[in-house]
Short mmCIF file of C-alpha atoms in Angstrom, two decimals:
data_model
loop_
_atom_site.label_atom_id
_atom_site.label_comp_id
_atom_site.label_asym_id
_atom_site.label_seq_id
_atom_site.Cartn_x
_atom_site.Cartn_y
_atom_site.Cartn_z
CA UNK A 10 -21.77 -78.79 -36.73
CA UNK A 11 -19.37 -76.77 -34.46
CA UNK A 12 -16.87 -79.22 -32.84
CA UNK A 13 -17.20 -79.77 -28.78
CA UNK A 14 -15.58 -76.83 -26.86
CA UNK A 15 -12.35 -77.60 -25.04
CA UNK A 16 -11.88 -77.66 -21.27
CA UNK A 17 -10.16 -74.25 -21.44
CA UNK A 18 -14.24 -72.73 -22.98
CA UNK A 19 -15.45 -74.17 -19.22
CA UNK A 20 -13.33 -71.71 -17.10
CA UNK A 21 -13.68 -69.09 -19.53
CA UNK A 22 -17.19 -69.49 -18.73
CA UNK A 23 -16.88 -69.80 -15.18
CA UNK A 24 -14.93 -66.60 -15.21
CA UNK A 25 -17.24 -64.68 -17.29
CA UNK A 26 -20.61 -65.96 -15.41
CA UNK A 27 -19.11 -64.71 -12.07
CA UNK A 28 -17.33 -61.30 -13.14
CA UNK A 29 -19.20 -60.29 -16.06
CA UNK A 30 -22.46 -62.12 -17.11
CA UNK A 31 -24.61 -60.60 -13.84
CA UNK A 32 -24.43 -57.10 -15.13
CA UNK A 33 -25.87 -57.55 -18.39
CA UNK A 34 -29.00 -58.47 -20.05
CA UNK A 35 -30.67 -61.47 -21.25
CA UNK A 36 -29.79 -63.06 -24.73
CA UNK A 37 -33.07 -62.49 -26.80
CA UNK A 38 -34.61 -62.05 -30.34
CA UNK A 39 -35.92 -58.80 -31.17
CA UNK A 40 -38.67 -57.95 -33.30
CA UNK A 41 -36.11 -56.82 -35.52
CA UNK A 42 -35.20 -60.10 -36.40
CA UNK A 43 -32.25 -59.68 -34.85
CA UNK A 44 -30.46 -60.98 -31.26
CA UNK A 45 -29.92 -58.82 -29.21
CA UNK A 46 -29.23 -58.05 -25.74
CA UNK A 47 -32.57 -57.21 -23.69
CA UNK A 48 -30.51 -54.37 -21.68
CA UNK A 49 -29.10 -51.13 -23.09
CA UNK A 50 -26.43 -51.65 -26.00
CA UNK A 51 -23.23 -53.79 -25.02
CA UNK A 52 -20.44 -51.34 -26.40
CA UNK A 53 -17.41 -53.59 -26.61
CA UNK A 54 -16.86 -55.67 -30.11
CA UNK A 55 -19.87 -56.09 -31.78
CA UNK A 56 -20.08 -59.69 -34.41
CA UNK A 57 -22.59 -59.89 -36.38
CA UNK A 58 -24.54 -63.77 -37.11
CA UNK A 59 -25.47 -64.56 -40.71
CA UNK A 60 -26.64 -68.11 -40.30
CA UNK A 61 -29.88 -69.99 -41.20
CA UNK A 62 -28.90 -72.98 -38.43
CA UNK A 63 -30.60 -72.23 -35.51
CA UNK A 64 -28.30 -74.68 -33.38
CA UNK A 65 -25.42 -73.11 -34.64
CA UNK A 66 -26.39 -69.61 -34.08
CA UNK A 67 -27.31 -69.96 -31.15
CA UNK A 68 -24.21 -71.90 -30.06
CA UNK A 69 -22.03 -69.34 -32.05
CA UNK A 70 -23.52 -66.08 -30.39
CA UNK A 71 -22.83 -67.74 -26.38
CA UNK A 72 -19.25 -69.02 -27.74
CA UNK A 73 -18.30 -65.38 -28.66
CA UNK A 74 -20.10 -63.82 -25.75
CA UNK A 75 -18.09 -65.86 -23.31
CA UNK A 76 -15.26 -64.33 -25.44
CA UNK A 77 -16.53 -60.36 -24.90
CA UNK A 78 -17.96 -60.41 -27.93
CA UNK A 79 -21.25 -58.51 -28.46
CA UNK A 80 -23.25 -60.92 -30.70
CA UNK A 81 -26.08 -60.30 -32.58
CA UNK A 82 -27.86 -62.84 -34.90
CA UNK A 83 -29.97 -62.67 -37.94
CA UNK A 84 -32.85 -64.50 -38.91
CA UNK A 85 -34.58 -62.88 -41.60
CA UNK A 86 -32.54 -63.46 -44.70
CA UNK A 87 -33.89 -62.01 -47.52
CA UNK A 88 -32.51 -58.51 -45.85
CA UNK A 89 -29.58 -60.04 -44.31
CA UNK A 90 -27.72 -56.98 -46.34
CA UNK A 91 -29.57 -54.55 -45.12
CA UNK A 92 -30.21 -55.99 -41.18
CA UNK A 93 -26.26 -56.40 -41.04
CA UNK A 94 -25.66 -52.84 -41.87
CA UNK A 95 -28.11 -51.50 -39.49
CA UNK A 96 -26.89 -53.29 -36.96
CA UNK A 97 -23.54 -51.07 -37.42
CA UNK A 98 -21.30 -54.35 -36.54
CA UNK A 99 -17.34 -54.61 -36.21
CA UNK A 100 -17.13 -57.55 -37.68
CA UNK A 101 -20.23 -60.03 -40.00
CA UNK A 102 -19.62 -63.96 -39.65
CA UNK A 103 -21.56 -65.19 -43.20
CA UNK A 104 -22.38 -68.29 -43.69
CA UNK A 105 -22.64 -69.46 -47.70
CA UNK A 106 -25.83 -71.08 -48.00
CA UNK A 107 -28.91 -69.67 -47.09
CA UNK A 108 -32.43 -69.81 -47.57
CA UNK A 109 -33.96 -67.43 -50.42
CA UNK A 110 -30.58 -65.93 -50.73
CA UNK A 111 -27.10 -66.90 -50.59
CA UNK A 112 -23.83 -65.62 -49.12
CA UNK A 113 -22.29 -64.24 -51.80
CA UNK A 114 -25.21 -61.74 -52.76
CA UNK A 115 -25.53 -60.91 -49.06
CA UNK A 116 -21.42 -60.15 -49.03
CA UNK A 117 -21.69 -57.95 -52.32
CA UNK A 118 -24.85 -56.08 -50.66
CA UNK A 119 -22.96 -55.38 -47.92
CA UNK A 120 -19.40 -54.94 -49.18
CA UNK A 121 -21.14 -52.39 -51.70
CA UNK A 122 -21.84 -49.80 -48.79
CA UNK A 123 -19.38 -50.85 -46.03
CA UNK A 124 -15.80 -52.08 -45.29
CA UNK A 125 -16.67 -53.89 -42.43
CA UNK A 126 -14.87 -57.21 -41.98
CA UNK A 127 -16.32 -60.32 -43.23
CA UNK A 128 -15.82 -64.25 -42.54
CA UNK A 129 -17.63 -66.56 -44.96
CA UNK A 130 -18.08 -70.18 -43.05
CA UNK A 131 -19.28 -72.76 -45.86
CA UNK A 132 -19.21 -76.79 -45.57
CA UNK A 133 -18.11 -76.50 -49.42
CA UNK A 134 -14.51 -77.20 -50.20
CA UNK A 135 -15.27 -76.25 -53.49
CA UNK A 136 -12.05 -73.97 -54.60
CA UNK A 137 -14.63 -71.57 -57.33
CA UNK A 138 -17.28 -70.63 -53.86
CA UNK A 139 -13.78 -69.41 -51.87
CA UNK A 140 -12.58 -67.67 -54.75
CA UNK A 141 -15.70 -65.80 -55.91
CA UNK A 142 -16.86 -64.96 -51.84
CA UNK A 143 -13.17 -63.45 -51.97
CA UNK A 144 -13.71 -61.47 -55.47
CA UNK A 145 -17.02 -60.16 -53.84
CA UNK A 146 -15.54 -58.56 -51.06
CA UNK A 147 -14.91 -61.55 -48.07
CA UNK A 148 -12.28 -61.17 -45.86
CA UNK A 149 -11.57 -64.16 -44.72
CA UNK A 150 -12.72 -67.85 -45.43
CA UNK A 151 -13.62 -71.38 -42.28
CA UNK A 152 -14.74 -74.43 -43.25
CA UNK A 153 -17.50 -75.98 -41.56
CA UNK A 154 -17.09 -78.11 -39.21
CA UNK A 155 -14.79 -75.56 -37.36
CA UNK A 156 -13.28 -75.36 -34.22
CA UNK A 157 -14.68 -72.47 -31.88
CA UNK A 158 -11.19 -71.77 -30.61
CA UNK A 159 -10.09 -71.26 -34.41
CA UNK A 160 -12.96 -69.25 -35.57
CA UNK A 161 -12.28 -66.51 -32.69
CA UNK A 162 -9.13 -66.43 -33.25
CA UNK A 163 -9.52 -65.94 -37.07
CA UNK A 164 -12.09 -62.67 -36.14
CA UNK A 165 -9.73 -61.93 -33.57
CA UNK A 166 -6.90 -61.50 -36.27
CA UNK A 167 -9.21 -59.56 -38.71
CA UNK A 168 -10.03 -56.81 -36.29
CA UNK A 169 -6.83 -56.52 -35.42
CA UNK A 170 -5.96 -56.17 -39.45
CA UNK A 171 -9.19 -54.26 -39.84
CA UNK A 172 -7.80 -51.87 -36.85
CA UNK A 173 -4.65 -51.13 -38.85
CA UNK A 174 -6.79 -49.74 -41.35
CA UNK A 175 -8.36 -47.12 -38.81
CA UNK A 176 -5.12 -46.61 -37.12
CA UNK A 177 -5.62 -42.30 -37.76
CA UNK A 178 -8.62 -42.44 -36.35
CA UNK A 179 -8.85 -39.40 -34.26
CA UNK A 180 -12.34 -38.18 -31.57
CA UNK A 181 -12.82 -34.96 -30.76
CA UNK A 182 -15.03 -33.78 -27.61
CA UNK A 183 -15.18 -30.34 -26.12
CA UNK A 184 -11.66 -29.80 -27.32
CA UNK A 185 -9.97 -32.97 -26.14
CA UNK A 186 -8.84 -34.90 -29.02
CA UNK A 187 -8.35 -38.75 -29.06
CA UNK A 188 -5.89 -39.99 -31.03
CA UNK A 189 -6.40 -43.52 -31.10
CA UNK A 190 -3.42 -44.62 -33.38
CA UNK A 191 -0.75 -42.51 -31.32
CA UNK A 192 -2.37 -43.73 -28.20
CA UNK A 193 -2.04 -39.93 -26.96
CA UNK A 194 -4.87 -37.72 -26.24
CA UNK A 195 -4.45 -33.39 -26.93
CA UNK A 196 -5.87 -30.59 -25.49
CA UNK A 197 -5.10 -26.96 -26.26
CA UNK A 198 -1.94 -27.62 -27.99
CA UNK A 199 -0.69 -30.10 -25.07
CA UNK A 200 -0.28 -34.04 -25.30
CA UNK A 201 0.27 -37.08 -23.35
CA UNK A 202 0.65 -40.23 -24.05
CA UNK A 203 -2.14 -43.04 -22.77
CA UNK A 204 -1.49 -46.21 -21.57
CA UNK A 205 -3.42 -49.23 -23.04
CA UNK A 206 -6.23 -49.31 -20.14
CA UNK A 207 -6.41 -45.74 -20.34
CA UNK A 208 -6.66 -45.18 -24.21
CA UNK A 209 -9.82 -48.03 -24.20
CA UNK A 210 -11.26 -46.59 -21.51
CA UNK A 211 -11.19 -43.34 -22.94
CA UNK A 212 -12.30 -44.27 -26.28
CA UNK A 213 -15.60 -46.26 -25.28
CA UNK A 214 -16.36 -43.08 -23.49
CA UNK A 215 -15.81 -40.44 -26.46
CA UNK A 216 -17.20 -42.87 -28.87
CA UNK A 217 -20.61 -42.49 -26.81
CA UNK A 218 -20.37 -38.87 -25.90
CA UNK A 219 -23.52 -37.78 -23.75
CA UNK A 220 -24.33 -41.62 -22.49
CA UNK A 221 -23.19 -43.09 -19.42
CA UNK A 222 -21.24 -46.22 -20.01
CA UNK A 223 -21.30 -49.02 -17.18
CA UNK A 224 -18.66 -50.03 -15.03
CA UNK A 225 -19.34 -53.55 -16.08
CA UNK A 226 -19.79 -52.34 -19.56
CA UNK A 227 -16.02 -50.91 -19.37
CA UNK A 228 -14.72 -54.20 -17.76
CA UNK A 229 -16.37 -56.24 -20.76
CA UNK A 230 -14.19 -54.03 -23.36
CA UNK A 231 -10.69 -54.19 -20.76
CA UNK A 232 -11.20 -57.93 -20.82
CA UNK A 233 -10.79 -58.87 -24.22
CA UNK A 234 -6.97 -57.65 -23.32
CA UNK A 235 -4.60 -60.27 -22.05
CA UNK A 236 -4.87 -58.85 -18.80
CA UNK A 237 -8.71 -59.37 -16.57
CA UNK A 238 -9.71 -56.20 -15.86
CA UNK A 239 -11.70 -56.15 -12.28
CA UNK A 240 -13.48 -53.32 -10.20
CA UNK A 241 -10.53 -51.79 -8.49
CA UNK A 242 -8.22 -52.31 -11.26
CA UNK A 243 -11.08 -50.26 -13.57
CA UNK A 244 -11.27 -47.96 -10.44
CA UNK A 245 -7.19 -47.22 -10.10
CA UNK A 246 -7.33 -46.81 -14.21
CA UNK A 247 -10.07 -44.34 -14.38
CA UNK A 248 -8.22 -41.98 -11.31
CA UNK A 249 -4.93 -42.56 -13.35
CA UNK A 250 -6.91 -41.04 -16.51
CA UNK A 251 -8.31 -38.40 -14.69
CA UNK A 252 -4.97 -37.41 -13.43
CA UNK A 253 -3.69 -37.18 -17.13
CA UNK A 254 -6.36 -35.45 -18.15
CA UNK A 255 -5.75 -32.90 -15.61
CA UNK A 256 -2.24 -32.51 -16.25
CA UNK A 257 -3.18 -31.19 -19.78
CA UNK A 258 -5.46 -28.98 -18.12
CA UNK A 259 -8.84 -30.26 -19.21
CA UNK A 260 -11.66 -29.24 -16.85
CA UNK A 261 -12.88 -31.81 -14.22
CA UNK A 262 -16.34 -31.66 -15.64
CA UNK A 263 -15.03 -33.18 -18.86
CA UNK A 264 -15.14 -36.62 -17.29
CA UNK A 265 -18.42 -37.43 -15.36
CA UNK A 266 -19.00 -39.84 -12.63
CA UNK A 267 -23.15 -41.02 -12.37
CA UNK A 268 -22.53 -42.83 -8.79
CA UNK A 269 -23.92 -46.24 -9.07
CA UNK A 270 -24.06 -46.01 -12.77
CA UNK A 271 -21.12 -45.29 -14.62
CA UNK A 272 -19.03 -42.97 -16.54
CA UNK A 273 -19.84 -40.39 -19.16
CA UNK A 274 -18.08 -37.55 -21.34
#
């Protein structure tokens, strides 16, 4: 079973309850099989749940909420492959033994038509399951019973490794590029550079073209930084991306503002 939290899980609670939790949805299961929040799509990091323990699920998918963590759980495990790739995630936390199945089919499936990043959790400390899950396509490898504090960190660390990997990535959107591994954004043969708030803010927007993204949605993607993100700080980051965006000359209309909504490209 997962370990208790430490003290330090209690504030980050607190802090997320009173900044964050109000402005989104309820934690539910879908007829999909999947959790899943009940309100539009949570943009920031998305984990997805492969594990047959209810308990632990459950426990797992609030511990990495109250981290900014979209979570999303399945429960339907003879398509575990298939549910996990659906469900688009950034990152699959597989557990070995399942029911009808195991983990090291569902990795193959998976592995077979994605890269995504994958964490195997197992209570074996059998040497042959960590070597094969590894041969198959897993990223990384925890040991049940695990710390919470150690299992974020270790997805924490493979998204960042996994983020090396798309560091070209490059968005383009009525002829404003993104470049998210320079960190500069382009328009008409003209750059400038972004700073960190500015580049994340501008790439949950373009990655979402044509749908307004939240305020609060926003804030829950700035505050997996170091630094809490709240309304005015969003507020003076948005006008200082604006301004940027203006100096390059792309037209005010590129960036929308839905008042009492949210932001949209």
């Amino acid at each position: 079973m997962i370990e208790p939290a430490a003290a330090g899980w209690d504030r980050l609670a607190e802090a997320f309850d009173t900044n964050v939790a109000p402005a989104l949805g309820a934690f539910t299961l879908a007829p999909s099989g999947v959790f899943a929040r009940a309100e539009r799509g949570f943009v920031s990091t998305r984990i997805y749940i492969i594990e047959d323990d209810t308990a632990l699920r459950t426990e797992l998918a609030h511990l990495l909420e109250l981290s900014g963590f979209e979570a999303l759980g399945c429960t339907q495990f003879a398509n575990a492959a298939s549910l996990a790739l659906a469900a688009n995630p950034d990152c699959v936390v597989l557990d070995l033994k399942l029911p009808g199945t195991d983990g090291h089919t569902v990795c193959r499936d998976i592995r077979a038509q994605s890269n995504v990043p994958i964490i195997m959790l197992t209570s074996s400390n059998s040497e042959f399951d960590e070597v094969m899950g590894m041969n198959l396509g897993a990223d990384d490898y925890v040991c049940k019973p695990y710390s919470p504090a150690v299992l974020i960190a270790h997805i924490q660390s493979l998204l960042r490794r996994s983020s090396q990997g798309a560091a070209g990535l490059k968005i383009e959107r009525k002829g404003v590029t993104l470049d998210v591994g320079a960190g500069e954004v382009l328009y008409n043969g003209k750059s400038a550079e972004l700073t960190r708030n500015e580049l994340k803010i501008l790439h949950i927007l373009m990655r979402n073209p044509g749908l307004v993204i939240t305020r609060a949605e926003i804030m829950c993607d700035l505050w997996e930084s170091d630094a809490f993100i709240d309304d005015n700080t969003l507020t003076v980051n948005v006008n200082r991306l604006r301004k940027t965006l203006a100096g390059l000359g792309v037209p005010d209309d590129f960036l929308v503002t839905r008042r009492g909504q949210g932001y949209m490209v």
